[in-house]
Structures are given as structure tokens and as C-alpha cells.
CSV table of C-alpha atoms in Angstrom, one decimal:
chain,number,residue,atom,x,y,z
A,1,UNK,CA,-11.0,1.6,98.3
A,2,UNK,CA,-12.3,0.9,94.9
A,3,UNK,CA,-11.3,2.1,91.4
A,4,UNK,CA,-12.2,2.1,87.7
A,5,UNK,CA,-9.9,0.7,85.0
A,6,UNK,CA,-10.3,-0.3,81.4
A,7,UNK,CA,-8.9,-2.4,78.6
A,8,UNK,CA,-9.9,-2.0,74.9
A,9,UNK,CA,-9.4,-5.0,72.6
A,10,UNK,CA,-9.5,-4.0,68.9
A,11,UNK,CA,-10.1,-6.6,66.2
A,12,UNK,CA,-8.7,-4.0,63.8
A,13,UNK,CA,-5.3,-4.1,65.4
A,14,UNK,CA,-3.7,-2.6,68.5
A,15,UNK,CA,-2.7,0.6,66.6
A,16,UNK,CA,-6.4,1.5,66.2
A,17,UNK,CA,-6.8,2.1,69.9
A,18,UNK,CA,-3.3,2.6,71.3
A,19,UNK,CA,-3.0,6.1,72.8
A,20,UNK,CA,-6.7,6.9,72.3
A,21,UNK,CA,-8.1,9.5,74.6
A,22,UNK,CA,-10.6,8.6,77.4
A,23,UNK,CA,-12.5,11.2,79.3
A,24,UNK,CA,-14.1,10.3,82.7
A,25,UNK,CA,-17.2,12.2,83.8
A,26,UNK,CA,-19.1,11.9,87.1
A,27,UNK,CA,-22.7,12.5,88.2
A,28,UNK,CA,-23.8,11.8,91.7
A,29,UNK,CA,-27.4,11.1,90.5
A,30,UNK,CA,-27.8,7.4,89.9
A,31,UNK,CA,-30.8,8.1,87.6
A,32,UNK,CA,-29.0,10.6,85.4
A,33,UNK,CA,-29.1,10.2,81.6
A,34,UNK,CA,-26.3,11.3,79.3
A,35,UNK,CA,-27.8,14.7,78.8
A,36,UNK,CA,-28.9,15.3,82.4
A,37,UNK,CA,-27.3,18.3,84.1
A,38,UNK,CA,-24.7,17.6,86.7
A,39,UNK,CA,-22.0,15.8,84.7
A,40,UNK,CA,-18.5,16.9,85.7
A,41,UNK,CA,-15.4,16.1,83.7
A,42,UNK,CA,-13.0,14.5,86.2
A,43,UNK,CA,-10.1,13.4,84.0
A,44,UNK,CA,-8.8,13.3,80.4
A,45,UNK,CA,-6.3,10.5,79.9
A,46,UNK,CA,-5.3,8.0,77.3
A,47,UNK,CA,-5.0,4.3,76.7
A,48,UNK,CA,-1.6,2.7,76.9
A,49,UNK,CA,0.2,1.2,73.9
A,50,UNK,CA,-1.6,-2.1,74.9
A,51,UNK,CA,-5.0,-0.5,75.0
A,52,UNK,CA,-5.4,-0.3,78.8
A,53,UNK,CA,-5.6,2.3,81.6
A,54,UNK,CA,-5.5,1.1,85.2
A,55,UNK,CA,-6.1,4.6,86.7
A,56,UNK,CA,-9.3,6.0,85.1
A,57,UNK,CA,-10.5,6.5,88.7
A,58,UNK,CA,-7.7,5.8,91.2
A,59,UNK,CA,-8.1,3.8,94.4
A,60,UNK,CA,-9.5,6.0,97.1
A,61,UNK,CA,-11.3,8.4,94.7
A,62,UNK,CA,-14.3,6.3,93.8
A,63,UNK,CA,-17.7,7.7,94.9
A,64,UNK,CA,-21.3,6.4,94.7
A,65,UNK,CA,-22.9,7.7,91.4
A,66,UNK,CA,-22.5,7.3,87.7
A,67,UNK,CA,-19.2,7.4,85.8
A,68,UNK,CA,-19.4,8.0,82.0
A,69,UNK,CA,-16.3,6.9,80.1
A,70,UNK,CA,-16.0,8.6,76.7
A,71,UNK,CA,-13.6,6.8,74.3
A,72,UNK,CA,-12.1,8.4,71.2
A,73,UNK,CA,-12.5,5.7,68.6
A,74,UNK,CA,-11.3,7.8,65.6
A,75,UNK,CA,-8.5,5.2,65.1
A,76,UNK,CA,-11.1,2.5,64.9
A,77,UNK,CA,-13.0,4.6,62.3
A,78,UNK,CA,-9.8,5.1,60.2
A,79,UNK,CA,-8.9,1.4,60.4
A,80,UNK,CA,-12.5,0.4,59.4
A,81,UNK,CA,-12.1,2.4,56.2
A,82,UNK,CA,-9.0,0.4,55.3
A,83,UNK,CA,-10.7,-3.0,55.0
A,84,UNK,CA,-11.1,-4.2,51.4
A,85,UNK,CA,-12.5,-7.1,49.5
A,86,UNK,CA,-11.1,-8.3,46.1
A,87,UNK,CA,-13.8,-8.7,43.5
A,88,UNK,CA,-13.7,-11.4,40.8
A,89,UNK,CA,-12.7,-8.7,38.4
A,90,UNK,CA,-9.6,-8.1,40.5
A,91,UNK,CA,-10.8,-4.7,41.7
A,92,UNK,CA,-10.6,-3.9,45.4
A,93,UNK,CA,-13.8,-2.6,47.1
A,94,UNK,CA,-13.9,-1.0,50.5
A,95,UNK,CA,-16.2,-2.9,52.9
A,96,UNK,CA,-16.8,0.1,55.2
A,97,UNK,CA,-16.7,3.3,53.0
A,98,UNK,CA,-18.2,5.3,55.9
A,99,UNK,CA,-16.0,3.8,58.6
A,100,UNK,CA,-16.9,2.7,62.1
A,101,UNK,CA,-20.7,2.3,62.6
A,102,UNK,CA,-20.8,4.3,65.9
A,103,UNK,CA,-19.6,7.9,66.5
A,104,UNK,CA,-15.9,8.3,66.9
A,105,UNK,CA,-16.6,9.6,70.4
A,106,UNK,CA,-18.5,6.7,72.1
A,107,UNK,CA,-19.5,6.6,75.8
A,108,UNK,CA,-20.4,3.9,78.4
A,109,UNK,CA,-21.9,4.7,81.8
A,110,UNK,CA,-21.0,2.6,84.9
A,111,UNK,CA,-23.2,2.7,88.0
A,112,UNK,CA,-21.2,2.6,91.3
A,113,UNK,CA,-23.2,1.9,94.4
A,114,UNK,CA,-20.2,0.5,96.4
A,115,UNK,CA,-17.2,2.8,96.5
A,116,UNK,CA,-15.0,-0.1,97.7
A,117,UNK,CA,-15.7,-2.1,94.4
A,118,UNK,CA,-13.0,-2.7,91.8
A,119,UNK,CA,-14.4,-2.0,88.3
A,120,UNK,CA,-12.6,-3.1,85.2
A,121,UNK,CA,-14.4,-2.4,81.9
A,122,UNK,CA,-13.4,-4.6,79.0
A,123,UNK,CA,-14.4,-3.1,75.6
A,124,UNK,CA,-14.0,-5.3,72.5
A,125,UNK,CA,-14.4,-3.4,69.2
A,126,UNK,CA,-14.5,-4.3,65.5
A,127,UNK,CA,-15.5,-2.5,62.4
A,128,UNK,CA,-19.2,-3.6,62.8
A,129,UNK,CA,-19.5,-4.6,66.4
A,130,UNK,CA,-18.7,-3.5,70.0
A,131,UNK,CA,-19.2,-5.4,73.3
A,132,UNK,CA,-18.7,-4.1,76.8
A,133,UNK,CA,-18.4,-6.4,79.9
A,134,UNK,CA,-16.9,-6.3,83.4
A,135,UNK,CA,-13.6,-8.0,83.7
A,136,UNK,CA,-10.7,-8.5,86.1
A,137,UNK,CA,-7.6,-6.3,85.8
A,138,UNK,CA,-4.4,-8.2,85.3
A,139,UNK,CA,-1.9,-7.2,88.0
């Protein structure tokens, strides 16, 4: 029986993602887009103090279809606004006056065709970049 888990690695410090909310949505239509009808909210949960969550979709609950994971990156936005550069004049200038470059609520959609698969989504985030890749959950 498969599952979905995640780990978010923040280049802005663990505090920028620890405890962040994650919402899990499901749509049985493998061709659905983010605005297509049929999305159902399955769960609202949060990341641990270490930025992970091993039970986004628990073993035995995984079904064929699409799972959209919506992350609250408002902590990343706040941390991005706190990065400064010291000018030759001695004045400090913020590098990201408008914060994180994506919306604070950012989503990624996983396609599940094998309900026995184990799916671990690793998200690495910085003030001006984000990467998403499959990974292996540490047990």
C-alpha cells in the first residue's frame, strides 16, 4: 500500500518552513488542471519542526489520480524580506523588498498511477528559487 510524504528544505533557515500548513487535494481525473472541477480537499496538516510530514496520504489510502499539495510559504516570504546587503556607504539595503518570488500559497501536483507506490516529494526553497524532486523518505 502506497503513500505520499514530503520534506521541505529551506535555504532561509528551518524556521521559515517549520510548522507550515500543507493542504492535500485529490482529483481522480489524471488530466485535470489546477482549476478543473472535481478537486476535493482531503487533509489540512503541517510540516514538522524539521520541515517534513510522513503522512500526507497514509499507507493504504493512496488512489489512482492526481494529488495537489498546497504549501503555505508565508514564512519563506517573511524570511526573504529580511536579507540585506551592506552598501559601500554603510547603508543596508534589502535584497528582496517584495519577498518570495512565488505566491505564499504554492502548489505542486503529483500523478499517481500505481496506488502501491511510495511517493516522497522533496522541495528545496530559497528566496529566488524552488526545486521539486522525488526522494526517499528516511525511516
